[in-house]
PDB file of C-alpha atoms in Angstrom:
ATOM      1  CA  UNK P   1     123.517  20.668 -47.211  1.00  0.00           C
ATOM      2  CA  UNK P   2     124.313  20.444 -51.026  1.00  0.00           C
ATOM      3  CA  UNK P   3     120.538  19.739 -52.600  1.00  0.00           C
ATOM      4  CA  UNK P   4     118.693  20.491 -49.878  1.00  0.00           C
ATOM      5  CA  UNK P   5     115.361  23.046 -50.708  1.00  0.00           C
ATOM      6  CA  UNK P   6     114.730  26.051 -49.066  1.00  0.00           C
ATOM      7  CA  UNK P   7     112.720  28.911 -48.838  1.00  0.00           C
ATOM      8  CA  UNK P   8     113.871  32.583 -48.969  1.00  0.00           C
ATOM      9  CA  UNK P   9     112.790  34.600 -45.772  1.00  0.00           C
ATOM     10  CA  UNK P  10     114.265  38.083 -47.530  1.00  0.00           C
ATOM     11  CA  UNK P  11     115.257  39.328 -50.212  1.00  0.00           C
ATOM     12  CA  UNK P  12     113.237  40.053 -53.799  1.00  0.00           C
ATOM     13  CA  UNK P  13     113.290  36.615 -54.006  1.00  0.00           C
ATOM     14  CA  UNK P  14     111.163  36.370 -50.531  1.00  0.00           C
ATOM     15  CA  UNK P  15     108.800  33.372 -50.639  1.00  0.00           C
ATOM     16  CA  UNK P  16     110.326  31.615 -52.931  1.00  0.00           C
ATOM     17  CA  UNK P  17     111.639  28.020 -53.034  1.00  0.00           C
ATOM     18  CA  UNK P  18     115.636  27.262 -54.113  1.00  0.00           C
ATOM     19  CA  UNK P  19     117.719  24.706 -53.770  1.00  0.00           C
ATOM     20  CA  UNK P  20     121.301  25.201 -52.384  1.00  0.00           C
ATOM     21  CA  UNK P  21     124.128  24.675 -54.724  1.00  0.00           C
ATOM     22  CA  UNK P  22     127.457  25.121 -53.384  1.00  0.00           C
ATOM     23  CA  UNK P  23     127.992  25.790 -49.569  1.00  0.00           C
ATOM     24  CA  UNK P  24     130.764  27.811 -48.903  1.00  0.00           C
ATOM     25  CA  UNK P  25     131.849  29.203 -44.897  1.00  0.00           C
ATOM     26  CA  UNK P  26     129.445  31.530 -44.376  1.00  0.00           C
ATOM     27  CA  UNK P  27     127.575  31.589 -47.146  1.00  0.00           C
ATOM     28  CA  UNK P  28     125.397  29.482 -49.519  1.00  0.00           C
ATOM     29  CA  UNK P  29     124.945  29.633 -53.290  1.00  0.00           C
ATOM     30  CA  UNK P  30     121.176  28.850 -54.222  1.00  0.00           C
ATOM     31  CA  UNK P  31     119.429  28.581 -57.677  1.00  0.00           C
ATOM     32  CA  UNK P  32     115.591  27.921 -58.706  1.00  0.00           C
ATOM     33  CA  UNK P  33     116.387  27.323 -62.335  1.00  0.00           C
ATOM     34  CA  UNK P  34     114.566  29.988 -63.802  1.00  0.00           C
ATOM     35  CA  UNK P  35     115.195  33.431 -62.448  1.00  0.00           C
ATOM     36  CA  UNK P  36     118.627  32.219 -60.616  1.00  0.00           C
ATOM     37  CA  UNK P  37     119.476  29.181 -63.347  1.00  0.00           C
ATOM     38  CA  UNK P  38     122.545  26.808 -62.485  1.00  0.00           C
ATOM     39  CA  UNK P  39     125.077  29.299 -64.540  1.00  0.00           C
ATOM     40  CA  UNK P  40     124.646  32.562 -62.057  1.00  0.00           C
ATOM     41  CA  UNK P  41     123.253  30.907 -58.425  1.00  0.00           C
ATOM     42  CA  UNK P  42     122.760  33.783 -55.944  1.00  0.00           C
ATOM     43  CA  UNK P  43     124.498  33.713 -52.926  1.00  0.00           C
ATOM     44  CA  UNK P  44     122.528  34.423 -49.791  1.00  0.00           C
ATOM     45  CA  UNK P  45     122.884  34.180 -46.017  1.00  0.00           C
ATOM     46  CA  UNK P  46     121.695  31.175 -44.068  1.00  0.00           C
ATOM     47  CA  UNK P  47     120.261  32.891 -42.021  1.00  0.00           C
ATOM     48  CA  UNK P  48     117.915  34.699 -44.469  1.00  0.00           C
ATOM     49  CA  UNK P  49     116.826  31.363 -45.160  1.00  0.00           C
ATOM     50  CA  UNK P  50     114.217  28.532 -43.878  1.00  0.00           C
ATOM     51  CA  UNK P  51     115.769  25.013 -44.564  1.00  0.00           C
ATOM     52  CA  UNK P  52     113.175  22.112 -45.287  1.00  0.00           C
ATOM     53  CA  UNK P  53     113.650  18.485 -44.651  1.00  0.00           C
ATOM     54  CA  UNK P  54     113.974  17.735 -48.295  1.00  0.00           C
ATOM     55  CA  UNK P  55     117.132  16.961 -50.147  1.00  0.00           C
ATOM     56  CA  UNK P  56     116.970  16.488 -53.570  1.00  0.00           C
ATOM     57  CA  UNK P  57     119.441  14.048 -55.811  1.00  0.00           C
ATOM     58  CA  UNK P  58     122.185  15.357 -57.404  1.00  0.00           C
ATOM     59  CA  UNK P  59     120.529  14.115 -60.636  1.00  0.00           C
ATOM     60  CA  UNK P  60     117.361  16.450 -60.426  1.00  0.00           C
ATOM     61  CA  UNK P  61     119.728  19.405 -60.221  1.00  0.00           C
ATOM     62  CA  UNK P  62     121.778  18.724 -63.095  1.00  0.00           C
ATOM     63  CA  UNK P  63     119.945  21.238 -65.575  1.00  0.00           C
ATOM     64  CA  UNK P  64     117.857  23.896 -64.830  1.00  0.00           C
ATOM     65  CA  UNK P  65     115.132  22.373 -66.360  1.00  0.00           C
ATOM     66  CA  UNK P  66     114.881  19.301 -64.305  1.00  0.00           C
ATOM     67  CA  UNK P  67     115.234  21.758 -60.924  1.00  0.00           C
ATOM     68  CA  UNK P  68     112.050  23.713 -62.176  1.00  0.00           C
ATOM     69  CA  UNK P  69     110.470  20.579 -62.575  1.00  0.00           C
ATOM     70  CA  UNK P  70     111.985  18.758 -58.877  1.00  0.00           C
ATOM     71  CA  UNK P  71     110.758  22.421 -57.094  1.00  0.00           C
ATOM     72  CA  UNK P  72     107.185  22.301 -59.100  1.00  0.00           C
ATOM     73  CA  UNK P  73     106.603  18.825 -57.843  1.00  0.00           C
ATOM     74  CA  UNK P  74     108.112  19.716 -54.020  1.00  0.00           C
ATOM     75  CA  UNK P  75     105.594  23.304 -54.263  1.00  0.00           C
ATOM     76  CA  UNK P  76     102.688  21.595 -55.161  1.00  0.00           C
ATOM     77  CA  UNK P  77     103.335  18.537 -52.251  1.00  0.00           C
ATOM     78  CA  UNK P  78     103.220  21.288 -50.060  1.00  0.00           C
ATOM     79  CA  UNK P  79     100.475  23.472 -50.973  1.00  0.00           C
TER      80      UNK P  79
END
């Protein structure tokens, strides 16, 4: 589940694309790179949110600025 993008169904960040981080039991740790960057993911309930196909490499999560870039490129695919 570690890379895979997914899309907050509540929450401020409602909407909103992420890309999970660290999976713990009941829990997952998701970042975007800008208002949740690598250093202070956001933990959130899987339930709260909608899990894409999509997994990305462990290389475009590596900095914050390459997981702006690797959701920018997954947004506009979609839209």
């Amino acid at each position: 589940m570690v890379g895979q993008i997914v899309c907050s169904k509540a929450g401020r960040d409602k909407g909103n694309f992420l890309v999970v981080v660290i999976e713990k039991e009941n829990f997952v740790s998701v970042c975007d790179g800008k208002e949740r960057p690598l250093e202070r993911p956001k933990l959130k309930n899987p339930k709260h949110l909608c899990f894409t196909n999509t997994v990305l490499s462990a290389e475009s999560f590596r900095t914050n600025k390459s997981l702006r870039k690797a959701l920018a490129i997954y947004r506009d695919s979609v839209n």
